[in-house]
């Protein structure tokens, strides 16, 4: 019965066409999908309460005999009311009512034994049960008289209905072979599949449901770890181009900079250099706070690649950011006689001059451009590097595994070294799982002389004060950002909201100042124009949606107001704030919030006091759960796996377990059940 989990529900006689259609709405196609559709909580209907002791507004389960039943038509309200009187063993009785289910009349035959679970209501001084769950007494109750599973009820599918779907399948679970090898179950004290499936759906006790849940959390993280482990093994069998290290030239490069590198920058650069000299592909993440100077470390690595006669691709998530990197980097390389290319979907440049895109591509393919900076149009099929040795991905949390995989396929046979950079620290648990086996370089200290950004939560009453503060700064010659509130995804109108905010600022608050508007719908050229105008101080205040989140450098901007700050994740807020405080002047960030909730304020206070993005990311994970980390929620990971990503112990155990299994059987040949599950997993996930 290997295939039972993968059996289509269409082949189960029990499910008619209507049921199949309903289940498909939940993306349930196979028996396995249904059995792995877990309840998210349980109602405890396990204890019967004597009718004599019922109290209003309590959840109860009673057991009794049907004394009488009738339907009442309420014509005015076009409603049918079914009324049954139930009497328990002690001879007490209670009325129970249901709305618009006239067929109940036929079920509630006098003399039948029934369990009812629900809330006790007080109706005209009499206690009654309103719309309770009912179940006629049998050996094996589903909806009453036990711990009753409650499922996520989407698309109008009720828990009652889902229970009826799941229950009959559980009779066959002892025929399903367990995918977890026995030795793992022993080491990590996990229950078997059959037991766990029964207990997660219809637990005998809450403790047993917890044990079952732990097993499935283990299973799902374990599959994820196996997947990551196998990917890793694939890469490990390939060679990387070795990069020559010329120490004297490296020193000359460092000496040419207008500042001294910090200790952390030096250390990171050194780690990268050592990796690149090997023929194993580097997979290193350079983590450093906003403004910590990651770009120059990556630029140095690219420079060494160029010196060694190879090529480097430097990718950023947006055109603006690519251009900003380009403008900084090309003159640096130019002084050493290297040409630097810029390639985005809208333009192509070589050493500062615009060129036809075709020409740039040709030169890249001929290996004449050692360093190319650009957006992901760099990894499109039509660009083939001659000898790509290094790929740098800036703001890596925005690039998914897929894009990375594309890049890695680029070079025939050889896999380039990969350096990713992020200011959003990846919490340790996520680093170990979703992003696999990364080596880390940390830049912990900012360059000398940076000032802290003064950050304050501003309640609605003080809004005017914040606006006056902006006016004062602008009078001093500074500039400001206003970050528009995040609108609910479902509204899909961030542009409209930003436009409204922009108009309000321009007409009502700052009529005498020049305001610009930046949002994601603008064409890249328009965005560039606005950013250029802001940089040239033709605009005093830039109202922007979250598109300013990454990278942009405007040293003269000293104030930022973040509207609806409570709607953003801490990591995003932290990134926004990093847009100010990039010059010599004292900078300020005001978090505007209308939310009086203390949880919100706790979150915002974390950023008020945070001096490092690292503490903050851990805090964010703790407060909001990993679902809010970019890419995780959309990844297609099972909910239970996502919820368990914060469980460091489980993450480590599953990682250990995956290593053990893969060391015995790297392609899972000895574990066909696991191999099938990993394949199913792979087809389902998509890291954005
Ligand atoms: P991030 O790490 O956020 O990408 P950047 O690389 O953009 O930061 O660096 C921010 C600014 O700091 C840049 O203007 C850069 O030239 C400057 N910078 C980098 N390293 C140093 C340093 N060691 N001393 C002083 N300024 C530096
Ligand atoms: Mg950067």
mmCIF file with all atom_site columns, C-alpha atoms in Angstrom, residues 133-243:
data_model
loop_
_atom_site.group_PDB
_atom_site.id
_atom_site.type_symbol
_atom_site.label_atom_id
_atom_site.label_alt_id
_atom_site.label_comp_id
_atom_site.label_asym_id
_atom_site.label_entity_id
_atom_site.label_seq_id
_atom_site.pdbx_PDB_ins_code
_atom_site.Cartn_x
_atom_site.Cartn_y
_atom_site.Cartn_z
_atom_site.occupancy
_atom_site.B_iso_or_equiv
_atom_site.pdbx_formal_charge
_atom_site.auth_seq_id
_atom_site.auth_comp_id
_atom_site.auth_asym_id
_atom_site.auth_atom_id
_atom_site.pdbx_PDB_model_num
ATOM 1   C CA . UNK A 1 133 ? -23.112 19.758 17.472  1.00 0.00 ? 133 UNK A CA 1
ATOM 2   C CA . UNK A 1 134 ? -25.020 16.489 17.680  1.00 0.00 ? 134 UNK A CA 1
ATOM 3   C CA . UNK A 1 135 ? -24.142 12.885 17.383  1.00 0.00 ? 135 UNK A CA 1
ATOM 4   C CA . UNK A 1 136 ? -26.193 9.824  17.975  1.00 0.00 ? 136 UNK A CA 1
ATOM 5   C CA . UNK A 1 137 ? -24.531 7.584  20.450  1.00 0.00 ? 137 UNK A CA 1
ATOM 6   C CA . UNK A 1 138 ? -22.160 5.014  19.023  1.00 0.00 ? 138 UNK A CA 1
ATOM 7   C CA . UNK A 1 139 ? -18.879 3.430  20.058  1.00 0.00 ? 139 UNK A CA 1
ATOM 8   C CA . UNK A 1 140 ? -16.747 5.924  18.265  1.00 0.00 ? 140 UNK A CA 1
ATOM 9   C CA . UNK A 1 141 ? -18.008 9.478  18.484  1.00 0.00 ? 141 UNK A CA 1
ATOM 10  C CA . UNK A 1 142 ? -16.600 12.127 16.116  1.00 0.00 ? 142 UNK A CA 1
ATOM 11  C CA . UNK A 1 143 ? -18.200 15.424 16.988  1.00 0.00 ? 143 UNK A CA 1
ATOM 12  C CA . UNK A 1 144 ? -19.106 15.166 20.658  1.00 0.00 ? 144 UNK A CA 1
ATOM 13  C CA . UNK A 1 145 ? -18.121 13.448 23.874  1.00 0.00 ? 145 UNK A CA 1
ATOM 14  C CA . UNK A 1 146 ? -14.399 13.630 23.126  1.00 0.00 ? 146 UNK A CA 1
ATOM 15  C CA . UNK A 1 147 ? -11.608 15.961 22.072  1.00 0.00 ? 147 UNK A CA 1
ATOM 16  C CA . UNK A 1 148 ? -13.030 17.189 18.808  1.00 0.00 ? 148 UNK A CA 1
ATOM 17  C CA . UNK A 1 149 ? -10.730 18.416 16.036  1.00 0.00 ? 149 UNK A CA 1
ATOM 18  C CA . UNK A 1 150 ? -11.315 21.873 14.615  1.00 0.00 ? 150 UNK A CA 1
ATOM 19  C CA . UNK A 1 151 ? -9.895  22.395 11.126  1.00 0.00 ? 151 UNK A CA 1
ATOM 20  C CA . UNK A 1 152 ? -9.063  25.609 9.329   1.00 0.00 ? 152 UNK A CA 1
ATOM 21  C CA . UNK A 1 153 ? -12.486 26.220 7.815   1.00 0.00 ? 153 UNK A CA 1
ATOM 22  C CA . UNK A 1 154 ? -11.871 27.826 4.482   1.00 0.00 ? 154 UNK A CA 1
ATOM 23  C CA . UNK A 1 155 ? -14.216 27.972 1.523   1.00 0.00 ? 155 UNK A CA 1
ATOM 24  C CA . UNK A 1 156 ? -17.198 27.118 3.698   1.00 0.00 ? 156 UNK A CA 1
ATOM 25  C CA . UNK A 1 157 ? -16.043 23.602 4.466   1.00 0.00 ? 157 UNK A CA 1
ATOM 26  C CA . UNK A 1 158 ? -17.010 22.866 8.031   1.00 0.00 ? 158 UNK A CA 1
ATOM 27  C CA . UNK A 1 159 ? -15.036 20.930 10.580  1.00 0.00 ? 159 UNK A CA 1
ATOM 28  C CA . UNK A 1 160 ? -17.978 18.577 10.964  1.00 0.00 ? 160 UNK A CA 1
ATOM 29  C CA . UNK A 1 161 ? -17.785 17.742 7.285   1.00 0.00 ? 161 UNK A CA 1
ATOM 30  C CA . UNK A 1 162 ? -14.008 17.360 7.312   1.00 0.00 ? 162 UNK A CA 1
ATOM 31  C CA . UNK A 1 163 ? -14.192 15.031 10.304  1.00 0.00 ? 163 UNK A CA 1
ATOM 32  C CA . UNK A 1 164 ? -16.516 12.812 8.315   1.00 0.00 ? 164 UNK A CA 1
ATOM 33  C CA . UNK A 1 165 ? -14.028 12.838 5.431   1.00 0.00 ? 165 UNK A CA 1
ATOM 34  C CA . UNK A 1 166 ? -11.006 12.011 7.549   1.00 0.00 ? 166 UNK A CA 1
ATOM 35  C CA . UNK A 1 167 ? -12.429 9.433  9.915   1.00 0.00 ? 167 UNK A CA 1
ATOM 36  C CA . UNK A 1 168 ? -13.065 6.567  7.482   1.00 0.00 ? 168 UNK A CA 1
ATOM 37  C CA . UNK A 1 169 ? -9.561  6.925  6.042   1.00 0.00 ? 169 UNK A CA 1
ATOM 38  C CA . UNK A 1 170 ? -8.023  6.423  9.456   1.00 0.00 ? 170 UNK A CA 1
ATOM 39  C CA . UNK A 1 171 ? -9.174  2.805  9.359   1.00 0.00 ? 171 UNK A CA 1
ATOM 40  C CA . UNK A 1 172 ? -6.552  2.179  6.697   1.00 0.00 ? 172 UNK A CA 1
ATOM 41  C CA . UNK A 1 173 ? -3.620  4.034  8.217   1.00 0.00 ? 173 UNK A CA 1
ATOM 42  C CA . UNK A 1 174 ? -2.013  0.946  9.685   1.00 0.00 ? 174 UNK A CA 1
ATOM 43  C CA . UNK A 1 175 ? -1.536  -0.189 6.112   1.00 0.00 ? 175 UNK A CA 1
ATOM 44  C CA . UNK A 1 176 ? 0.454   2.952  5.249   1.00 0.00 ? 176 UNK A CA 1
ATOM 45  C CA . UNK A 1 177 ? 4.170   2.340  5.611   1.00 0.00 ? 177 UNK A CA 1
ATOM 46  C CA . UNK A 1 178 ? 5.859   4.908  7.812   1.00 0.00 ? 178 UNK A CA 1
ATOM 47  C CA . UNK A 1 179 ? 8.291   7.119  5.918   1.00 0.00 ? 179 UNK A CA 1
ATOM 48  C CA . UNK A 1 180 ? 10.366  7.770  9.017   1.00 0.00 ? 180 UNK A CA 1
ATOM 49  C CA . UNK A 1 181 ? 12.998  5.051  9.471   1.00 0.00 ? 181 UNK A CA 1
ATOM 50  C CA . UNK A 1 182 ? 12.643  3.155  12.746  1.00 0.00 ? 182 UNK A CA 1
ATOM 51  C CA . UNK A 1 183 ? 16.062  4.134  14.010  1.00 0.00 ? 183 UNK A CA 1
ATOM 52  C CA . UNK A 1 184 ? 15.188  7.817  13.744  1.00 0.00 ? 184 UNK A CA 1
ATOM 53  C CA . UNK A 1 185 ? 11.953  7.277  15.596  1.00 0.00 ? 185 UNK A CA 1
ATOM 54  C CA . UNK A 1 186 ? 13.911  5.577  18.332  1.00 0.00 ? 186 UNK A CA 1
ATOM 55  C CA . UNK A 1 187 ? 16.620  8.241  18.594  1.00 0.00 ? 187 UNK A CA 1
ATOM 56  C CA . UNK A 1 188 ? 14.244  11.178 18.578  1.00 0.00 ? 188 UNK A CA 1
ATOM 57  C CA . UNK A 1 189 ? 11.440  9.435  20.463  1.00 0.00 ? 189 UNK A CA 1
ATOM 58  C CA . UNK A 1 190 ? 8.786   9.888  17.798  1.00 0.00 ? 190 UNK A CA 1
ATOM 59  C CA . UNK A 1 191 ? 5.566   7.911  17.502  1.00 0.00 ? 191 UNK A CA 1
ATOM 60  C CA . UNK A 1 192 ? 4.784   5.870  14.400  1.00 0.00 ? 192 UNK A CA 1
ATOM 61  C CA . UNK A 1 193 ? 2.790   7.240  11.527  1.00 0.00 ? 193 UNK A CA 1
ATOM 62  C CA . UNK A 1 194 ? -0.429  5.343  12.216  1.00 0.00 ? 194 UNK A CA 1
ATOM 63  C CA . UNK A 1 195 ? -0.575  6.329  15.819  1.00 0.00 ? 195 UNK A CA 1
ATOM 64  C CA . UNK A 1 196 ? 0.339   9.922  15.010  1.00 0.00 ? 196 UNK A CA 1
ATOM 65  C CA . UNK A 1 197 ? -2.270  10.274 12.268  1.00 0.00 ? 197 UNK A CA 1
ATOM 66  C CA . UNK A 1 198 ? -5.019  8.918  14.510  1.00 0.00 ? 198 UNK A CA 1
ATOM 67  C CA . UNK A 1 199 ? -3.966  11.034 17.447  1.00 0.00 ? 199 UNK A CA 1
ATOM 68  C CA . UNK A 1 200 ? -3.535  14.266 15.545  1.00 0.00 ? 200 UNK A CA 1
ATOM 69  C CA . UNK A 1 201 ? -7.059  14.024 14.158  1.00 0.00 ? 201 UNK A CA 1
ATOM 70  C CA . UNK A 1 202 ? -8.923  12.337 16.998  1.00 0.00 ? 202 UNK A CA 1
ATOM 71  C CA . UNK A 1 203 ? -6.700  12.468 20.060  1.00 0.00 ? 203 UNK A CA 1
ATOM 72  C CA . UNK A 1 204 ? -7.446  10.541 23.234  1.00 0.00 ? 204 UNK A CA 1
ATOM 73  C CA . UNK A 1 205 ? -5.741  13.250 25.261  1.00 0.00 ? 205 UNK A CA 1
ATOM 74  C CA . UNK A 1 206 ? -4.162  16.609 24.546  1.00 0.00 ? 206 UNK A CA 1
ATOM 75  C CA . UNK A 1 207 ? -0.747  15.176 25.442  1.00 0.00 ? 207 UNK A CA 1
ATOM 76  C CA . UNK A 1 208 ? -1.124  12.532 22.762  1.00 0.00 ? 208 UNK A CA 1
ATOM 77  C CA . UNK A 1 209 ? -2.061  15.174 20.199  1.00 0.00 ? 209 UNK A CA 1
ATOM 78  C CA . UNK A 1 210 ? 1.092   17.094 21.125  1.00 0.00 ? 210 UNK A CA 1
ATOM 79  C CA . UNK A 1 211 ? 3.233   14.020 20.622  1.00 0.00 ? 211 UNK A CA 1
ATOM 80  C CA . UNK A 1 212 ? 1.611   13.491 17.244  1.00 0.00 ? 212 UNK A CA 1
ATOM 81  C CA . UNK A 1 213 ? 2.158   17.106 16.283  1.00 0.00 ? 213 UNK A CA 1
ATOM 82  C CA . UNK A 1 214 ? 5.805   16.933 17.228  1.00 0.00 ? 214 UNK A CA 1
ATOM 83  C CA . UNK A 1 215 ? 6.228   13.921 14.997  1.00 0.00 ? 215 UNK A CA 1
ATOM 84  C CA . UNK A 1 216 ? 4.755   15.726 11.997  1.00 0.00 ? 216 UNK A CA 1
ATOM 85  C CA . UNK A 1 217 ? 6.728   18.891 12.667  1.00 0.00 ? 217 UNK A CA 1
ATOM 86  C CA . UNK A 1 218 ? 9.804   16.688 12.764  1.00 0.00 ? 218 UNK A CA 1
ATOM 87  C CA . UNK A 1 219 ? 8.765   14.918 9.583   1.00 0.00 ? 219 UNK A CA 1
ATOM 88  C CA . UNK A 1 220 ? 8.191   18.104 7.619   1.00 0.00 ? 220 UNK A CA 1
ATOM 89  C CA . UNK A 1 221 ? 11.364  19.827 8.735   1.00 0.00 ? 221 UNK A CA 1
ATOM 90  C CA . UNK A 1 222 ? 13.245  16.594 8.124   1.00 0.00 ? 222 UNK A CA 1
ATOM 91  C CA . UNK A 1 223 ? 11.991  16.467 4.530   1.00 0.00 ? 223 UNK A CA 1
ATOM 92  C CA . UNK A 1 224 ? 13.027  20.105 4.078   1.00 0.00 ? 224 UNK A CA 1
ATOM 93  C CA . UNK A 1 225 ? 16.454  19.282 5.490   1.00 0.00 ? 225 UNK A CA 1
ATOM 94  C CA . UNK A 1 226 ? 16.800  16.290 3.196   1.00 0.00 ? 226 UNK A CA 1
ATOM 95  C CA . UNK A 1 227 ? 15.911  18.462 0.237   1.00 0.00 ? 227 UNK A CA 1
ATOM 96  C CA . UNK A 1 228 ? 18.446  21.117 1.204   1.00 0.00 ? 228 UNK A CA 1
ATOM 97  C CA . UNK A 1 229 ? 21.036  18.460 1.937   1.00 0.00 ? 229 UNK A CA 1
ATOM 98  C CA . UNK A 1 230 ? 20.604  16.848 -1.468  1.00 0.00 ? 230 UNK A CA 1
ATOM 99  C CA . UNK A 1 231 ? 20.878  20.205 -3.205  1.00 0.00 ? 231 UNK A CA 1
ATOM 100 C CA . UNK A 1 232 ? 24.045  20.803 -1.275  1.00 0.00 ? 232 UNK A CA 1
ATOM 101 C CA . UNK A 1 233 ? 25.490  17.477 -2.310  1.00 0.00 ? 233 UNK A CA 1
ATOM 102 C CA . UNK A 1 234 ? 24.728  18.261 -5.944  1.00 0.00 ? 234 UNK A CA 1
ATOM 103 C CA . UNK A 1 235 ? 26.701  21.501 -5.719  1.00 0.00 ? 235 UNK A CA 1
ATOM 104 C CA . UNK A 1 236 ? 29.513  19.863 -3.777  1.00 0.00 ? 236 UNK A CA 1
ATOM 105 C CA . UNK A 1 237 ? 30.262  17.438 -6.605  1.00 0.00 ? 237 UNK A CA 1
ATOM 106 C CA . UNK A 1 238 ? 30.913  20.346 -8.960  1.00 0.00 ? 238 UNK A CA 1
ATOM 107 C CA . UNK A 1 239 ? 34.070  22.382 -9.119  1.00 0.00 ? 239 UNK A CA 1
ATOM 108 C CA . UNK A 1 240 ? 34.424  26.119 -8.933  1.00 0.00 ? 240 UNK A CA 1
ATOM 109 C CA . UNK A 1 241 ? 36.942  28.228 -10.838 1.00 0.00 ? 241 UNK A CA 1
ATOM 110 C CA . UNK A 1 242 ? 39.872  29.013 -8.546  1.00 0.00 ? 242 UNK A CA 1
ATOM 111 C CA . UNK A 1 243 ? 40.664  32.679 -8.189  1.00 0.00 ? 243 UNK A CA 1
#
